[in-house]
XYZ file of C-alpha atoms in Angstrom:
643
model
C 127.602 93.941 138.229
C 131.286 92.618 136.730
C 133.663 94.879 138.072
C 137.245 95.804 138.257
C 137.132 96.814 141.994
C 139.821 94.229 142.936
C 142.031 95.410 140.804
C 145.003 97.104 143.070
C 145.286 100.434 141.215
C 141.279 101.107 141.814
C 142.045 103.058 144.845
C 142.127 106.724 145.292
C 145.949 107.055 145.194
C 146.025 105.226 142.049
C 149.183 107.292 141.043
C 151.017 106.351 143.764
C 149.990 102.770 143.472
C 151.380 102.461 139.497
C 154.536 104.324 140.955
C 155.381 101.590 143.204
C 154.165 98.227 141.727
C 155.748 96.280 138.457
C 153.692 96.082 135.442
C 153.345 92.160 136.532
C 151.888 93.189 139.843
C 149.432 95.565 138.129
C 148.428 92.943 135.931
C 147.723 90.322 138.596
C 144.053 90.356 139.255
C 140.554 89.006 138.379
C 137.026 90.802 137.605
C 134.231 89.867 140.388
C 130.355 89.853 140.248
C 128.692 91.676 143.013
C 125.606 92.911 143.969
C 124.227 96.043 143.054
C 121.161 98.163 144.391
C 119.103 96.413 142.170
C 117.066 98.689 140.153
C 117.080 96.590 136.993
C 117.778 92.908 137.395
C 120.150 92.183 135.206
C 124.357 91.948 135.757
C 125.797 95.174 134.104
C 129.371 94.765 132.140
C 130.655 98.360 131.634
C 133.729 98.587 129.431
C 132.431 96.163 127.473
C 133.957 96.519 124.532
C 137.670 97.152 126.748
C 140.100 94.990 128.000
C 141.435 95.312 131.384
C 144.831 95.815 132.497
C 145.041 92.396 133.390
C 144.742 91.826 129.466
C 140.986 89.887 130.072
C 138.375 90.419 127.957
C 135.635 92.528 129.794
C 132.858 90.691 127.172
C 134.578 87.332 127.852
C 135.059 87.587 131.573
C 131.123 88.277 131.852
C 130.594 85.051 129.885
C 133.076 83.022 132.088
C 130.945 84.447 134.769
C 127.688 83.094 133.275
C 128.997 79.486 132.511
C 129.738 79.249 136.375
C 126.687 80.816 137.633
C 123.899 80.598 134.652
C 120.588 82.230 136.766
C 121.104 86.306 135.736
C 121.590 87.629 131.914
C 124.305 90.603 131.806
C 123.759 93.827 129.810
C 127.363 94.633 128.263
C 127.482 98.717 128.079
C 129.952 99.938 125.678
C 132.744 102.623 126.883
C 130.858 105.065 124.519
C 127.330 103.392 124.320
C 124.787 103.848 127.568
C 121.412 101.719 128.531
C 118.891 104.229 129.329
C 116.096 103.179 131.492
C 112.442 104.504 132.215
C 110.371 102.312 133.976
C 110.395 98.797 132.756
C 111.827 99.701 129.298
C 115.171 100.352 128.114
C 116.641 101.065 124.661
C 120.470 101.630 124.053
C 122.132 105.141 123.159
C 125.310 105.593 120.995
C 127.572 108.579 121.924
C 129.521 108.339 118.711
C 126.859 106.552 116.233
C 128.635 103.278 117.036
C 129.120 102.214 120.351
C 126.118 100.148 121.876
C 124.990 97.711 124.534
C 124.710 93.698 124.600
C 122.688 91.318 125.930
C 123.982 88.442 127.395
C 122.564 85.086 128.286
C 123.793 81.902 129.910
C 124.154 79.370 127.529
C 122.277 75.474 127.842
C 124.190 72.999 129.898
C 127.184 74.909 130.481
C 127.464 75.725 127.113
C 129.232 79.505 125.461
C 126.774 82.093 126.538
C 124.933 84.011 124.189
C 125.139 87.569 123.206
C 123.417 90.153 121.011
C 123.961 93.562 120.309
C 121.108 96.286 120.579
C 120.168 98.480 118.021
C 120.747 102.049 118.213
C 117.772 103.550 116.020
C 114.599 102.452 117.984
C 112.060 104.609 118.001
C 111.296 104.018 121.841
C 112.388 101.800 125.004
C 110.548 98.067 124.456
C 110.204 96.113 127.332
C 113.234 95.065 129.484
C 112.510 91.590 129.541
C 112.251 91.564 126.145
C 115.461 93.180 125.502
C 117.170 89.961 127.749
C 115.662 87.184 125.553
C 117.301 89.312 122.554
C 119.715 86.264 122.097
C 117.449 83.435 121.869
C 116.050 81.713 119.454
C 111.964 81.714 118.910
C 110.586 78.579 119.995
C 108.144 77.254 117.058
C 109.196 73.998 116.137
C 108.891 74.930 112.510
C 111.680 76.959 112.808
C 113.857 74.046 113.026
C 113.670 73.022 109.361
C 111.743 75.664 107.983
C 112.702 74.881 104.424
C 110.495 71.857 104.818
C 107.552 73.950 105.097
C 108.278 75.777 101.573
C 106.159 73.862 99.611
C 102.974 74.383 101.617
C 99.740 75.510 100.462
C 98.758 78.961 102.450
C 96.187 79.853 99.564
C 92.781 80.677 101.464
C 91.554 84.156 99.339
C 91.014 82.389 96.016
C 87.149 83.308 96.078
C 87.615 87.100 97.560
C 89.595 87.028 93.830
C 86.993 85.552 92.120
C 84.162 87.328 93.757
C 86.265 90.829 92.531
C 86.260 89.541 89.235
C 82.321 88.152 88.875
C 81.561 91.761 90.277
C 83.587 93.275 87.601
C 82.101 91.097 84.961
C 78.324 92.154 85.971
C 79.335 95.830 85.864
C 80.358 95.819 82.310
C 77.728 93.691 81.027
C 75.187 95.589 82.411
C 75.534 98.765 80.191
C 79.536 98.961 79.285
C 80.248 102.208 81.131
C 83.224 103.132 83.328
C 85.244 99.832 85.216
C 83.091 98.936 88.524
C 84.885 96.714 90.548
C 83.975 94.614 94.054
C 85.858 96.998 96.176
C 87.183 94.223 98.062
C 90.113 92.992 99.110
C 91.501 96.494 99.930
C 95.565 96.197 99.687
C 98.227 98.630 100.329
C 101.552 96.116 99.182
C 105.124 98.053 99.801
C 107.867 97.051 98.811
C 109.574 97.679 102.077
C 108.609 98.290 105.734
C 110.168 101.887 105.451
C 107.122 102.515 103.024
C 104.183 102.380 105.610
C 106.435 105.840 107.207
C 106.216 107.615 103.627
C 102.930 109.977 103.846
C 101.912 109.197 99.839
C 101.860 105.423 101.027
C 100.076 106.099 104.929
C 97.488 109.002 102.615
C 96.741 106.030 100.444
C 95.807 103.285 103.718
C 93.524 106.243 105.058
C 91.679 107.059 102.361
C 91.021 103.010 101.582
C 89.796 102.613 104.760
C 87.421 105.660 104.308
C 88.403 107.735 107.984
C 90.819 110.374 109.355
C 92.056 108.081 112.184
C 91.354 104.288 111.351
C 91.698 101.571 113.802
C 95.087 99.739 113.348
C 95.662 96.554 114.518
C 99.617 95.231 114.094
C 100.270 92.114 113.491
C 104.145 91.455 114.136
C 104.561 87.783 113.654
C 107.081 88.330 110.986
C 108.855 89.851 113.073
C 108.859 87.468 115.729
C 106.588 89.883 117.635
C 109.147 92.298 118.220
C 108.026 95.384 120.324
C 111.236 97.481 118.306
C 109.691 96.619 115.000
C 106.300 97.744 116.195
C 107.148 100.613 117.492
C 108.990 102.122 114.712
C 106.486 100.938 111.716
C 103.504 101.478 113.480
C 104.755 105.428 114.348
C 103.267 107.053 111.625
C 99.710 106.001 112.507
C 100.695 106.995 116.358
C 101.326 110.553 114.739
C 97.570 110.688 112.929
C 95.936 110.065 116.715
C 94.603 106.428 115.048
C 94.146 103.934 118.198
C 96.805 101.056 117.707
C 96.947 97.639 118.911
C 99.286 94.443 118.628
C 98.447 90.983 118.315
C 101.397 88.405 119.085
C 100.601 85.387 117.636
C 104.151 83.971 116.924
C 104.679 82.345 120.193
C 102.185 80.085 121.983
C 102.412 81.391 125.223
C 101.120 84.978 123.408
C 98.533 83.841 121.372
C 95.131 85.112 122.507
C 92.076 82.434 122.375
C 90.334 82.406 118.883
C 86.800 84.723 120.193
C 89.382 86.883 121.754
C 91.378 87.041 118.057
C 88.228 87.031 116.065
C 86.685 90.518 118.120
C 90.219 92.367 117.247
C 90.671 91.188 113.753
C 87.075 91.126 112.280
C 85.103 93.231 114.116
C 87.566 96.228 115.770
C 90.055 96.620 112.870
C 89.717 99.001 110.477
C 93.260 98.672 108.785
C 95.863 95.637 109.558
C 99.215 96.133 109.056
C 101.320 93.518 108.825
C 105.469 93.370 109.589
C 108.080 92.408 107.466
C 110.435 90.077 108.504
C 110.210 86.261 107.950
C 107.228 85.553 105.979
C 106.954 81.581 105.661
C 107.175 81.733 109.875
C 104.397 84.094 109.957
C 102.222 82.299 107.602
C 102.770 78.895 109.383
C 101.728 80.548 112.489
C 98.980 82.251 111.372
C 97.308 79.317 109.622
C 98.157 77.044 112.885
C 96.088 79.969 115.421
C 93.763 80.106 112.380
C 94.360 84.105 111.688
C 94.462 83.679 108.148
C 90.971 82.819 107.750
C 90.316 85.942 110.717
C 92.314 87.819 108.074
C 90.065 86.723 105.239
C 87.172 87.528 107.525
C 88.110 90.739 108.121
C 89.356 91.673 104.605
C 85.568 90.689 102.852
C 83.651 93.372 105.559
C 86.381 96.197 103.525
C 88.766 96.262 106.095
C 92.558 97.516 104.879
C 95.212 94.834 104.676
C 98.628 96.711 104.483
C 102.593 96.049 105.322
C 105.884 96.199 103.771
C 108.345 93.657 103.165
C 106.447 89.913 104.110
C 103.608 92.106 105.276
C 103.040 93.154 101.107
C 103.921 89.475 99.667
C 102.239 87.387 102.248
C 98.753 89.028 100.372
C 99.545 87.224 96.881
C 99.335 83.635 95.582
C 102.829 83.530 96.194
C 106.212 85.410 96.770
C 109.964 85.964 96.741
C 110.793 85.359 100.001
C 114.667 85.409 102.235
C 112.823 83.405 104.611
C 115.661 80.969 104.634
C 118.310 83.526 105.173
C 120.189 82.760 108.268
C 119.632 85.605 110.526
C 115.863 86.240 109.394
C 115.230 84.882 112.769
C 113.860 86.446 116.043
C 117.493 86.606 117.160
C 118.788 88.030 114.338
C 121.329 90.307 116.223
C 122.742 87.255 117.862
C 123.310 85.417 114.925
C 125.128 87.645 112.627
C 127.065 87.932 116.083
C 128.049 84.581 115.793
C 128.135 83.384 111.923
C 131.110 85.027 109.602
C 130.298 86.936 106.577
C 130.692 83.696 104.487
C 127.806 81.990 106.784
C 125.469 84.711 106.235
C 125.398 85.252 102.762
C 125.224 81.251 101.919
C 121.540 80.677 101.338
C 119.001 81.213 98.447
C 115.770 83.303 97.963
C 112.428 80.570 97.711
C 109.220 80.870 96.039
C 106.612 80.351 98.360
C 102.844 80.323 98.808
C 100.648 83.323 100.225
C 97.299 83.736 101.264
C 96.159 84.507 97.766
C 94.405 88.180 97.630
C 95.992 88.790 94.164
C 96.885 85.948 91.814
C 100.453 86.513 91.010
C 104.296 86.252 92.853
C 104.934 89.163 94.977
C 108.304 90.004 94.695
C 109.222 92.827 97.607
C 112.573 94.858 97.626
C 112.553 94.417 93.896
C 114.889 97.538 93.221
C 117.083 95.555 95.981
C 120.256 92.984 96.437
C 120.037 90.762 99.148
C 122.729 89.665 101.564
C 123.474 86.912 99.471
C 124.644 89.384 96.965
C 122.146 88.273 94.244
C 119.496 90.837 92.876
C 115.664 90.575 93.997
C 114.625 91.165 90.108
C 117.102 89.035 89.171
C 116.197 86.058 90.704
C 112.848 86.375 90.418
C 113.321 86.704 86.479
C 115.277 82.878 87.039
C 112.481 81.504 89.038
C 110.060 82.385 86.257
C 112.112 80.826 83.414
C 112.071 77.079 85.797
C 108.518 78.006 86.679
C 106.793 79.951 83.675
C 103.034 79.412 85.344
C 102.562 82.994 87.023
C 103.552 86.545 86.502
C 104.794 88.652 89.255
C 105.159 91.898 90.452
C 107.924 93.634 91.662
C 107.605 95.977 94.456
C 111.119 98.896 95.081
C 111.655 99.512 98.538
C 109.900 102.877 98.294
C 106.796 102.180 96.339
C 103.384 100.414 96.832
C 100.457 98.117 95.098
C 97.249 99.393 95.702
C 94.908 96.501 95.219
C 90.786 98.012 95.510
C 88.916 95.095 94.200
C 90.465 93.049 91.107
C 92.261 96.427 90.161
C 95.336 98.015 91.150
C 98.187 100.758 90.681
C 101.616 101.662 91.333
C 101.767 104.319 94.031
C 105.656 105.880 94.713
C 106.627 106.909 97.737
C 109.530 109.400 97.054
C 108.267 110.031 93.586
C 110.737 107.788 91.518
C 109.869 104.400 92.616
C 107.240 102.005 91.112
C 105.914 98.747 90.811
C 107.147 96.117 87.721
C 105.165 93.424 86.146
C 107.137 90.166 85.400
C 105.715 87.832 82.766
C 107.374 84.308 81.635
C 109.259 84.614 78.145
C 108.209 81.985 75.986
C 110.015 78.556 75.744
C 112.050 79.573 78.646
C 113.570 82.818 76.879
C 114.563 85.549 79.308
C 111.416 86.647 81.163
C 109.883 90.421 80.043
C 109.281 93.256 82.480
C 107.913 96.612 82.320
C 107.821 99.671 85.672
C 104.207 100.559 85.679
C 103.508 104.498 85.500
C 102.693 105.798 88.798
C 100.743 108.968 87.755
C 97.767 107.267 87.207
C 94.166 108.757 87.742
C 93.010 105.671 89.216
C 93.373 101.922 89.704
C 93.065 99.600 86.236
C 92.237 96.074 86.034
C 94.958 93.774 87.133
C 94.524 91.054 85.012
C 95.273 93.750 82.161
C 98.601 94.837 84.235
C 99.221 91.691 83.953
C 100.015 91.862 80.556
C 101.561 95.126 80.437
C 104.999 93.359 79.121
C 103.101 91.842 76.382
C 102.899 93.515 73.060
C 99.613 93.679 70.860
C 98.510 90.720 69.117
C 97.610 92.194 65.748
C 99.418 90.874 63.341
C 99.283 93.893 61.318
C 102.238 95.312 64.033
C 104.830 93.016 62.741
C 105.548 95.529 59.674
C 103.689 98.101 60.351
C 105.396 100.160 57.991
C 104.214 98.119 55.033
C 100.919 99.894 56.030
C 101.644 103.439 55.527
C 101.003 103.998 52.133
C 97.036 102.738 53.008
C 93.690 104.664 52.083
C 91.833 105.257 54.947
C 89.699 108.749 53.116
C 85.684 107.064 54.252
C 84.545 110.741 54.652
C 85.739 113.161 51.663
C 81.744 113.265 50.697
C 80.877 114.549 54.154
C 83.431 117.340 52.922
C 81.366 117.603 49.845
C 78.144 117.688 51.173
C 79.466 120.785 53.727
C 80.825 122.426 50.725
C 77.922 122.233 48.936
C 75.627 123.330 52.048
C 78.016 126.525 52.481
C 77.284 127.346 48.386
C 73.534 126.857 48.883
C 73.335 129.716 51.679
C 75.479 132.230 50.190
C 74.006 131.916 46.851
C 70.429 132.295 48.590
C 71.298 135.072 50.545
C 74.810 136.763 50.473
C 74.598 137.148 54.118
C 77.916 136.263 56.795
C 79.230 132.670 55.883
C 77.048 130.054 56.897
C 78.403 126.350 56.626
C 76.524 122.845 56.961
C 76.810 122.097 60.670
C 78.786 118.292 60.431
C 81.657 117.421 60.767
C 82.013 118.564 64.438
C 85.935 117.975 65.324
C 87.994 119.931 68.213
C 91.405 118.674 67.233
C 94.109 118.615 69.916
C 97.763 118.474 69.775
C 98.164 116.492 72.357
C 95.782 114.078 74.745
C 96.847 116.212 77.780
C 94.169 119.302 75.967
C 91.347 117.488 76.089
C 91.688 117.966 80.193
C 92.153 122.111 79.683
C 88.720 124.080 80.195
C 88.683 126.291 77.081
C 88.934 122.843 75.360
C 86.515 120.835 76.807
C 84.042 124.131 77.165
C 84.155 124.094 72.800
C 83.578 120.713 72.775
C 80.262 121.034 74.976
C 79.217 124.132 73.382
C 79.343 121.974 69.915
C 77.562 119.010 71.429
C 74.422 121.248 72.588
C 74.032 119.987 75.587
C 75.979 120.410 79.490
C 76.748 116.861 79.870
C 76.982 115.017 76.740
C 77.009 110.838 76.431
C 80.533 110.627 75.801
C 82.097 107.656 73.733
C 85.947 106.543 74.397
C 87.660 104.951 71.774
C 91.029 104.186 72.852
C 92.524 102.311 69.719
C 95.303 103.910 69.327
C 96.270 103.836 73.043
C 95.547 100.018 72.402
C 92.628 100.341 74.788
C 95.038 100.851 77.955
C 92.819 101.242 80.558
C 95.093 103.930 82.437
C 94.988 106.026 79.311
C 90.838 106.118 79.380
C 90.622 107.181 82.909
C 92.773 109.879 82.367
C 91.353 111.573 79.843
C 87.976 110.828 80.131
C 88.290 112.694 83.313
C 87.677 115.790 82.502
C 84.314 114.632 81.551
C 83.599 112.644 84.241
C 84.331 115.424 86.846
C 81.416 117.082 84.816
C 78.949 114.263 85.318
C 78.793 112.849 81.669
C 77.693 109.785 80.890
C 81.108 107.747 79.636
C 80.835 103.902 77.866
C 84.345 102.912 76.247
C 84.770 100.900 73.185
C 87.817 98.420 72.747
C 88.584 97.418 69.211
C 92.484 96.756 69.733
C 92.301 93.031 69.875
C 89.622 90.882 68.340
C 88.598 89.098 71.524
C 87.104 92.371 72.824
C 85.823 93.793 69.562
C 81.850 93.674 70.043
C 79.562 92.396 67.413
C 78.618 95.169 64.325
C 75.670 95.844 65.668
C 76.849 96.537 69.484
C 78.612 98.960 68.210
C 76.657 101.033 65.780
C 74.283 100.998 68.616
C 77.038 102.541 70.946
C 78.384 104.917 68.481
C 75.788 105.900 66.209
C 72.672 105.843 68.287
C 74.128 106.849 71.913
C 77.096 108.711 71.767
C 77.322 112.684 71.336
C 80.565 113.026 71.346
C 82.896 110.771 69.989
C 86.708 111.108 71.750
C 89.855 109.023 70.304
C 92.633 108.608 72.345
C 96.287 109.709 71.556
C 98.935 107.013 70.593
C 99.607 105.278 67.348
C 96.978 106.422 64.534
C 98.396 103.309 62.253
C 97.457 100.814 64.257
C 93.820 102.416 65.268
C 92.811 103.274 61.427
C 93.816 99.426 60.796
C 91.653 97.751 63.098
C 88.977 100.512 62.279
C 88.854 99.734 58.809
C 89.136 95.966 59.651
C 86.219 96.020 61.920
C 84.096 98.722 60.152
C 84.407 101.076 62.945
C 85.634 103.930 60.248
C 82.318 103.585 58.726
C 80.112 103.797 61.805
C 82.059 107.417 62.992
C 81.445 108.263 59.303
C 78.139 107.477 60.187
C 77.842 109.188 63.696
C 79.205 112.541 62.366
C 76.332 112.802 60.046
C 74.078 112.959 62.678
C 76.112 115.737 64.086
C 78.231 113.838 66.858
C 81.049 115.962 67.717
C 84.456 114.163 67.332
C 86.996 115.135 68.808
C 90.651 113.706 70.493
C 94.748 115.108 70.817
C 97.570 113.805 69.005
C 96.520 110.833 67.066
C 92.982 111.470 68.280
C 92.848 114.791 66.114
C 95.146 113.574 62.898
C 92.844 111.080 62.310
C 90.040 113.247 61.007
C 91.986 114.728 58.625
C 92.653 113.362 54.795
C 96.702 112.934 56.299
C 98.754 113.526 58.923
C 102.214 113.106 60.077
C 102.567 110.753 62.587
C 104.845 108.702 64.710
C 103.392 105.634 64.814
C 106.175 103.859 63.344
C 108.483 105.037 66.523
């Protein structure tokens, strides 16, 4: 230990001692190194944030010490701070919230020594070995120019993509029903590591991978392998009961032989959760050991690939990284010991390859400002303008990406956070966004979220308004004809009122009543039959797919049969006679989504879709739909589709 027991007040007349000698005299003495009992091995440095009364650093006394005798690292204890100790781990304790311990380490060659301080927030002790290599570096060569390695390819997922999207493509031209997708690659993406400790977030992993307590395997590499990092992020799974293990990859003296790697990645792991922390280190690692194709393995038998921070970006085609930010190192504490606030915020956020699970730029901490004091959304929106080839989505520090297949959602953590989607402006104009909703029923398509910033292309929206004095009346005869139905019987008879039995319409206010019982009860009882074939025409919605599973749900949780029909744009209008077969022939009950009734009677009339409901409700199909899904039956409405 480095102690003050030479100095000649330490006695146990210390009073009388100060009484007699001069302030020079009290002054006139040096620290010392002895031997301890030996419990952890390691010189301590109490006081190590004092100075002694012989006006010498306690902290740069110890690292005199070091420089003349290099073999033992110290552990500086601050006056308020204490290292507390069970077994082979330690983990330091603040008494005020500030106060701490160090680690100290002999320098090479007689150079400064190093020091780090410890956090104070760990979940748990780590290893005391590990907390005395705190100061130094990790030793991948990489490291040592890593912006070299910022152009390299880490793509290897390009066909789990494309096999998502084939599967996708089968579904709907099979019979045009409700969005199948491959359910692989299974993603949870946040936006931060924080997230994987948010139960919405850790509800969402379990129920992917399909069990109350999955298997977890944690993969720190981003984190330089840190046993703090894994202990904290991987907590919330500790909680459930799930089993838990680590594989250190990110030095070669950890790194497990490939059989041993392949039996915990592919064939034990039921989720892996990834750290954040430097991503561009952990992918260079990972493709070295050859985990990234383990990964890929893994992620095609359904296994969960999850993380926050690198561990969400290092899924995509590529991502907004701070992997060249000074202390994103394994000795992070050290260096922001050592570099001055200038130092540490000089450097600039990269775009960089992933493994390629979802074809777009990840960009985490998107609700975030970096240490360089430039915005995460920001900078990705300037990367996109030099760069216009991909979209990207954002991911705040509280919120998720749930990726099942080629589909995918926002998912919030503390109920206000989202994902954004981040597509090029055109001739390098400022790039559009949009937050996606994060109350939807279920995961869309993500090469539609895609191009959730875009607007329609019909070119009918430009003035829209020069629209609104258009004739869309195709059914005043099917008025007539119930008119004159409703004169036959009473003339006949006399008896109660008795009407011709078409048009069938349950008109809603709003979209949200066609989910209410009472509602969806009339609208069976006119149909004739418990689970009616149920056509979805979301036009006016401009076929959003988040819109259809919403509130065709209702309907599904009653077993119907539910196709949808997509008119909005002309590349997925289906011939004339697809859809006469759809809605004349098959459907029994026709339901129009809410949203703007301009724009839907347009591209009806344009593609002869008015004529074919016209059609359909003289058969007796019941049609029925909220807001602009009910005014458009009638011979007006008033509407805000010019909002």
């Amino acid at each position: 230990l480095h102690t003050d027991s030479l100095r000649p007040d330490n006695t146990k007349n210390r009073e009388h001692v100060r009484n007699e000698l001069s302030e020079e005299e009290l002054a006139d003495w040096d620290y010392a190194q002895i031997s301890g009992l030996g419990f952890v091995d390691a010189m301590c440095v109490p006081h190590f944030d004092a100075t002694g009364t012989n006006d010498v650093s306690r902290a740069e006394d110890a690292e005199t010490m070091m420089r003349k005798d290099p073999s033992t690292p110290a552990i500086g204890v601050d006056e308020n701070a204490a290292l507390v100790v069970v077994g082979n781990e330690a983990s330091a304790l603040s008494g005020d919230g500030k106060a701490t311990c160090h680690v100290v380490v002999p320098g090479k060659k007689h150079r400064r020594a190093k020091s780090a301080p410890l956090p104070i927030n760990w979940a748990a002790p780590i290893p005391i070995d590990e907390i005395l290599r705190f100061p130094e570096p990790s030793k991948g060569s990489h490291l040592i120019s890593l912006d070299e390695h910022v152009a390299t390819d880490f793509v290897i997922a390009g066909d789990v993509i494309q096999n998502a999207a084939e599967e996708r493509g089968k579904a709907l031209r099979k019979c045009g029903v409700d969005i199948i997708s491959s359910t692989v690659p299974k993603i949870v993406a946040c936006g931060n590591e924080t997230g994987m400790l948010l139960k919405p977030i850790v509800d969402a992993i379990l129920e992917l991978s399909g069990v109350d307590r999955p298997k977890v395997l944690y993969i720190g590499t981003a984190s330089f392998d840190r046993t703090d990092k894994f202990l904290r992020f991987s907590q919330a799974f500790k909680d459930l009961g799930c089993e838990i293990r680590r594989l250190d990859v990110s030095e070669n003296y950890t790194t497990p032989p490939l059989d041993a790697m392949r039996e915990c990645v592919v064939n034990w792991a039921e989720v892996i959760m990834c750290s954040g922390g430097n991503t561009l280190h952990a992918l260079i690692r990972w493709k070295k050991v050859g985990l990234d194709l383990l990964i890929k393995e893994a992620s095609m038998k359904g296994t969960v690939l999850c993380g926050g921070s690198a561990g969400a970006g290092c899924w995509f085609s590529s991502l907004h990284t701070d992997s060249l930010r000074p202390d994103n190192t394994k000795n992070r504490e050290h260096v922001r010991n050592e570099l001055s606030e200038e130092e540490l915020a000089d450097w600039d956020y990269a775009q960089i390859s992933g493994l390629g699970f979802v074809d777009a730029m990840c960009v985490p901490h998107f609700d975030a400002t970096g240490t360089n004091d430039v915005s995460r959304a920001e900078d990705a929106e300037t990367m996109m303008r030099k760069d216009p080839s991909t979209p990207a989505i954002g991911v705040d520090e509280n919120a998720a990406l749930v990726v099942v297949g080629n589909e995918a959602s926002a998912l919030s953590g503390d109920g206000k956070a989202t994902c954004h989607v981040v597509v090029p402006g055109k001739k390098h104009r400022r790039a559009k966004s949009a937050p996606l909703p994060i109350n939807w029923a279920a995961p869309i398509p993500i090469d539609e979220i895609l191009r959730f910033p875009e607007p329609s292309k019909g070119s009918h929206l430009i003035s829209l308004d020069e629209h609104v004095a258009t004739d869309f009346v195709i059914a005043g005869d099917v008025i007539q004809n119930a008119a004159e139905e409703r004169g036959k019987a009473l003339r006949k008879c006399g008896v109660d009122i008795i009407s011709s039995t078409v048009p069938k319409i349950v008109a809603c206010g709003n979209e949200t009543g066609m989910l209410l019982k009472p509602i969806v009860d009339a609208i069976l009882e006119l149909s004739g039959v418990d689970r009616p074939k149920v056509l979805y025409i979301g036009t006016a919605s401009f076929d959003r797919t988040d819109k259809f599973l919403r509130f065709s749900q209702a309907f599904k949780d009653l077993g119907c049969e539910i196709r949808r029909l997509d008119v909005s744009e002309n590349y997925t209008t289906p011939p004339l006679d697809a859809m006469r077969e759809c809605v004349v022939n098959w459907a029994e009950v026709i339901m129009c989504s809410g949203g703007n009734t301009l724009h839907a009677l347009i591209r009806w009339k344009k593609v002869g879709l008015d004529l074919l409901i016209k059609e359909a409700s003289m058969k007796g199909t019941v049609l029925c739909g909220g807001s602009a899904g009910a005014g458009c039956w009638f011979s007006s409405l008033h509407t805000d589709s010019l909002r």
